[in-house]
Short mmCIF file of C-alpha atoms in Angstrom, two decimals:
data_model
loop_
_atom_site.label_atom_id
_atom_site.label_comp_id
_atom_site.label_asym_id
_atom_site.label_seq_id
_atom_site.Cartn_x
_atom_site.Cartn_y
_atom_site.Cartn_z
CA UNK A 1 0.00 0.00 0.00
CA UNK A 2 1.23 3.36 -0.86
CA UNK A 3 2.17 5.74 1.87
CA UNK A 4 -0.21 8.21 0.94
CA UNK A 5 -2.77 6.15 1.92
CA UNK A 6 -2.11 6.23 5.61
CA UNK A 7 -1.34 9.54 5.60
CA UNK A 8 -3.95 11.31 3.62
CA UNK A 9 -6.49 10.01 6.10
CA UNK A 10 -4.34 10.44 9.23
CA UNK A 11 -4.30 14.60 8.14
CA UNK A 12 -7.65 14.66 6.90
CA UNK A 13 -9.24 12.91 10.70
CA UNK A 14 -6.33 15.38 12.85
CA UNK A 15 -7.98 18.21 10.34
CA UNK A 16 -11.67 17.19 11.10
CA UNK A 17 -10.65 16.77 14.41
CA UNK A 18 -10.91 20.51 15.09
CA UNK A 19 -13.41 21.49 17.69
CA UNK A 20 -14.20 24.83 15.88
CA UNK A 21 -17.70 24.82 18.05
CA UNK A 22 -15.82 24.65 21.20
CA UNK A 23 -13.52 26.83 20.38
CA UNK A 24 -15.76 29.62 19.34
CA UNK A 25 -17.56 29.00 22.45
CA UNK A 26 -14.15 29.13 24.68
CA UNK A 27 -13.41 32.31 23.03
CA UNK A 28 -17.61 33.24 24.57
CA UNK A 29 -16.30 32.19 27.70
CA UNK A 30 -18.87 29.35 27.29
CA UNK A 31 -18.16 25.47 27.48
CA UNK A 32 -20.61 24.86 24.49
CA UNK A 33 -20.79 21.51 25.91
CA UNK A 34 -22.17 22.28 28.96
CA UNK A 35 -25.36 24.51 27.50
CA UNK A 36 -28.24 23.85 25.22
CA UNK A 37 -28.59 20.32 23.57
CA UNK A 38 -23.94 20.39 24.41
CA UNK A 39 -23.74 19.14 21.04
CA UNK A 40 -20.33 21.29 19.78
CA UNK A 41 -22.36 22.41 16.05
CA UNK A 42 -23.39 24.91 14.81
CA UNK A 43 -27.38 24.58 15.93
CA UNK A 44 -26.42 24.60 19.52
CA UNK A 45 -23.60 27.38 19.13
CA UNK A 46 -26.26 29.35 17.26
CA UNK A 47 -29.12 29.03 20.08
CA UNK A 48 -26.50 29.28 22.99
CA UNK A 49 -23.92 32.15 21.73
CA UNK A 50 -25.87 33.67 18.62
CA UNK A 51 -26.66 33.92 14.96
CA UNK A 52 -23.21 35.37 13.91
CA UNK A 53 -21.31 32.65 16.21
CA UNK A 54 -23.50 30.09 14.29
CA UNK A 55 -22.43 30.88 11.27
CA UNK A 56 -18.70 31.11 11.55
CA UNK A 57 -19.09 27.66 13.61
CA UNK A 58 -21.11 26.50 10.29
CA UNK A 59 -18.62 27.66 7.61
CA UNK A 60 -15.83 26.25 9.47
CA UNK A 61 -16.95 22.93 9.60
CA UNK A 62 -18.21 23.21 6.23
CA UNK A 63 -14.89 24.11 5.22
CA UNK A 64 -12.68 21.49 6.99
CA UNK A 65 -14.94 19.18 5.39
CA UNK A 66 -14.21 20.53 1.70
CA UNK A 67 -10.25 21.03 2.35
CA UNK A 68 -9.15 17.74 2.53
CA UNK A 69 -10.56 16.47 -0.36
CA UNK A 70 -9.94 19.57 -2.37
CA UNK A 71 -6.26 19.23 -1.37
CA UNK A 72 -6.32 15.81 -2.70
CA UNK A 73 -7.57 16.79 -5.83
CA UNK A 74 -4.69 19.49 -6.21
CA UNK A 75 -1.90 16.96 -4.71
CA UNK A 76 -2.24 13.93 -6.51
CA UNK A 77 -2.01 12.73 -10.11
CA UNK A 78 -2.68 8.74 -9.47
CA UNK A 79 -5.57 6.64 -7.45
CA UNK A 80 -6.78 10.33 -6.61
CA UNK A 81 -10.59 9.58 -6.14
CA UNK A 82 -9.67 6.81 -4.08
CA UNK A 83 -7.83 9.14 -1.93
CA UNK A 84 -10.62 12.01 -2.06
CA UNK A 85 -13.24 9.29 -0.88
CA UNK A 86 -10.86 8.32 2.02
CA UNK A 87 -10.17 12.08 2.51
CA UNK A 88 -13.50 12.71 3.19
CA UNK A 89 -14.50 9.95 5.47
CA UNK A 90 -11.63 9.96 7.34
CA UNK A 91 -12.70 14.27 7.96
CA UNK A 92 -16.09 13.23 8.55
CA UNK A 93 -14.74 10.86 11.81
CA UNK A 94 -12.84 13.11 12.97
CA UNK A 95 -15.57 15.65 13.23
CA UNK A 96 -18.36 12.96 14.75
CA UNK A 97 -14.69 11.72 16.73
CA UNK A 98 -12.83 14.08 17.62
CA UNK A 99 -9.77 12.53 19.75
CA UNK A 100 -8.88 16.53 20.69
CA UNK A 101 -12.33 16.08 23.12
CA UNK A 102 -12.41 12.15 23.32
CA UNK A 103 -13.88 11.42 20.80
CA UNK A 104 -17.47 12.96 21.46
CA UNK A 105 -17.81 15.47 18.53
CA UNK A 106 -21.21 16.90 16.55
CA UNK A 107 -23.45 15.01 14.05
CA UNK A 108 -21.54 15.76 11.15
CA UNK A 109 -23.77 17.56 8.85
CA UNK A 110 -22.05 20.27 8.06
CA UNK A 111 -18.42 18.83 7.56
CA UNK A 112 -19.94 16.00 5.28
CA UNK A 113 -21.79 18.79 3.05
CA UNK A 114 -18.35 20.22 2.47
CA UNK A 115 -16.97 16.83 1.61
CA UNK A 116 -19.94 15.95 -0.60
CA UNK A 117 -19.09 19.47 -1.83
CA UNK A 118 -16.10 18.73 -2.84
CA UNK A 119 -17.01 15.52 -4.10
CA UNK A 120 -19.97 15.83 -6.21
CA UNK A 121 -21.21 19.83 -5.86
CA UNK A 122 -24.32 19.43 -8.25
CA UNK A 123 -25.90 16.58 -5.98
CA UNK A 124 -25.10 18.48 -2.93
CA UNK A 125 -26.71 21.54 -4.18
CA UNK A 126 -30.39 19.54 -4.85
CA UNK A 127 -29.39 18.09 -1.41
CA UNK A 128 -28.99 21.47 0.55
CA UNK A 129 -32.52 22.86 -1.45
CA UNK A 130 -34.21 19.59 0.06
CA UNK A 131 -32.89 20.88 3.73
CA UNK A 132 -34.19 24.20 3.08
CA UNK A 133 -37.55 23.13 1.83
CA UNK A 134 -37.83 20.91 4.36
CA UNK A 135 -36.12 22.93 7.16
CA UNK A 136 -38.86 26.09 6.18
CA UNK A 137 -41.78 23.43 5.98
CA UNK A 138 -41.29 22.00 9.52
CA UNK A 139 -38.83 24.49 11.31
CA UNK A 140 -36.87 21.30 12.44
CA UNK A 141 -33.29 21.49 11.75
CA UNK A 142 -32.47 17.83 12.78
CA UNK A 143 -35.37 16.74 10.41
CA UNK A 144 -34.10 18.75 7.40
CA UNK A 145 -30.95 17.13 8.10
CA UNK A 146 -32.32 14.13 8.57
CA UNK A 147 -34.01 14.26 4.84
CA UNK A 148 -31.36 15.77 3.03
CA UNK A 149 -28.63 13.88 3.76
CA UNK A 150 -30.94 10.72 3.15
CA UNK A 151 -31.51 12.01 -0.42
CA UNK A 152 -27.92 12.86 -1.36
CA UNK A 153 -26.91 9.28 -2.63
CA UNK A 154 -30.17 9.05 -4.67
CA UNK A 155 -29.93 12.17 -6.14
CA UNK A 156 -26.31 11.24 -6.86
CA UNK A 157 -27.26 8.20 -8.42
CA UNK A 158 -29.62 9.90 -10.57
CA UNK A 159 -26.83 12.40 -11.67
CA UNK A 160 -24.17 9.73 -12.08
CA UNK A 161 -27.03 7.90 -14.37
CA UNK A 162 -27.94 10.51 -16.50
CA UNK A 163 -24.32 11.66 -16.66
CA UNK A 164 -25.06 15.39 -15.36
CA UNK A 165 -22.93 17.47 -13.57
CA UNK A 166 -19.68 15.65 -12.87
CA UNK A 167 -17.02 13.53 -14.46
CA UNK A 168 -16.52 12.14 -11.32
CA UNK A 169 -14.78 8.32 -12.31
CA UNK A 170 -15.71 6.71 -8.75
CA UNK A 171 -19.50 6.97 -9.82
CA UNK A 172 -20.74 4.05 -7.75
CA UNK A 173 -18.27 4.03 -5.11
CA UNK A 174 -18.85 8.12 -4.61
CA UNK A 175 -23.11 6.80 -4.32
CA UNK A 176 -21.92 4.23 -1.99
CA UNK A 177 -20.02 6.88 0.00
CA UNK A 178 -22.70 9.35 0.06
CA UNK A 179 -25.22 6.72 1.21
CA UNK A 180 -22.76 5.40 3.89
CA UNK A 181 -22.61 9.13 5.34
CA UNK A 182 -26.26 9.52 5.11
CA UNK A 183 -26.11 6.11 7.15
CA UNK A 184 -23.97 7.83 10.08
CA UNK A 185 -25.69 11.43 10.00
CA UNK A 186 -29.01 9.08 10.58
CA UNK A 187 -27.83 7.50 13.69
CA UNK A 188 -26.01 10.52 15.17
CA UNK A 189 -30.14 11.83 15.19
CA UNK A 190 -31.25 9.03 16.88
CA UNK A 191 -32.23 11.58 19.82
CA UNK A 192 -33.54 13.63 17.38
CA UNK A 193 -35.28 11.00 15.48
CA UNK A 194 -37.24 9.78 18.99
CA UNK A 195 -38.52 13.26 19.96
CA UNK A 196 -39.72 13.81 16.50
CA UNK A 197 -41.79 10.35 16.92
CA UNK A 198 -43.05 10.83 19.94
CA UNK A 199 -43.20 15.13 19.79
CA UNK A 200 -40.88 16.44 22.17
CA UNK A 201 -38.74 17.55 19.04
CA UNK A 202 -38.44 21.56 19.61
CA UNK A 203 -38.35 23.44 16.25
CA UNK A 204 -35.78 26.04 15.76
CA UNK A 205 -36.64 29.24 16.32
CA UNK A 206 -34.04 32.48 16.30
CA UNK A 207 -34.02 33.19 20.39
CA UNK A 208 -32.11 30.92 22.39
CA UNK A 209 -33.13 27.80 24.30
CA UNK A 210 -34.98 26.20 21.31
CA UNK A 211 -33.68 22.45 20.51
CA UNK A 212 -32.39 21.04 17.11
CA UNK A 213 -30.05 19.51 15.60
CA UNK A 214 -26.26 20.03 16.39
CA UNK A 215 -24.56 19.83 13.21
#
């Protein structure tokens, strides 16, 4: 096995690794596990430090997700969509795993939308229009990303089958992938998944103290 492969996913987890949710809510003088739903995403920061903290927390995660992967794509000439899809898993643990906070991270959302980003931009875009429709529908966050990330590998698939948007040369595997990620962002809502069954599930609403979904 090439070296690359051992260290490509090494960087990509240390990368993904980084708490940027507890470290914007450090810099608050806030332990943002200790407050709200102490999920360390971007929901919780948003409803326990504000909108503006919620977005940096958002894009930073989004952007750790897209990095490695993008990197890959600029780095390597051989096996490099091999490397992208381990890229972007091994980001996507590290964010759900973080070993800087033993290993108890966020749900993942918004590092795997900048992987799938990355990765396949055209299905992610239908994707992130399914959140918002849903998201505006319901006002649940964990719901809308709940739904979208379900319907990223079969809107892949129908992209990769109709040859739209994306010479991509992984096809399957990348569907595979995307439906594996969809997998994990499902069970890191389990919570989520309960109260929305049984309708303890707060929607989202701008003021603090409202529950969702820590991304």
């Amino acid at each position: 096995m090439n070296l690359e492969y051992f260290i490509v996913p090494a960087a990509s987890y240390l990368i993904g690794s980084i708490p940027f949710g507890y470290l914007i809510g450090r810099l608050h003088g806030i332990d943002i596990r200790k407050v709200g739903s102490g999920n360390i995403g971007a929901t919780n920061v948003t409803r326990s430090i504000g909108k503006i903290a919620g977005k940096i927390c958002f894009f930073l995660d989004f952007l750790k997700g897209a990095l490695p992967v993008v990197l890959v794509n600029m780095t390597f000439e051989e096996n490099t969509a091999n490397l992208a899809l381990a890229a972007g898993l091994a980001v996507i643990l590290g964010h759900v795993f973080p070993i800087y906070l033993r290993f108890r991270g966020g749900k993942g959302v918004a590092t795997a939308a900048g992987v799938a980003l990355a990765l396949a931009p055209y299905p992610l875009l239908c994707a992130l229009a399914v959140w918002v429709v849903t998201f505006l529908t319901s006002r649940y966050v964990s719901l809308a990303s709940i739904v979208a990330a379900a319907s990223l590998p079969i809107i892949a698939a129908l992209f990769f089958g109709l040859g739209i948007g994306t010479p991509f040369p992984l096809a399957n595997s990348t569907v595979f992938f995307f439906a594996l990620i969809a997998f994990l962002a499902i069970l890191r809502h389990i919570s989520n998944i309960k109260r929305l069954l049984n309708g303890t599930e707060n929607r989202f609403d701008s003021g603090a103290g409202k529950r969702g979904s820590g991304k």
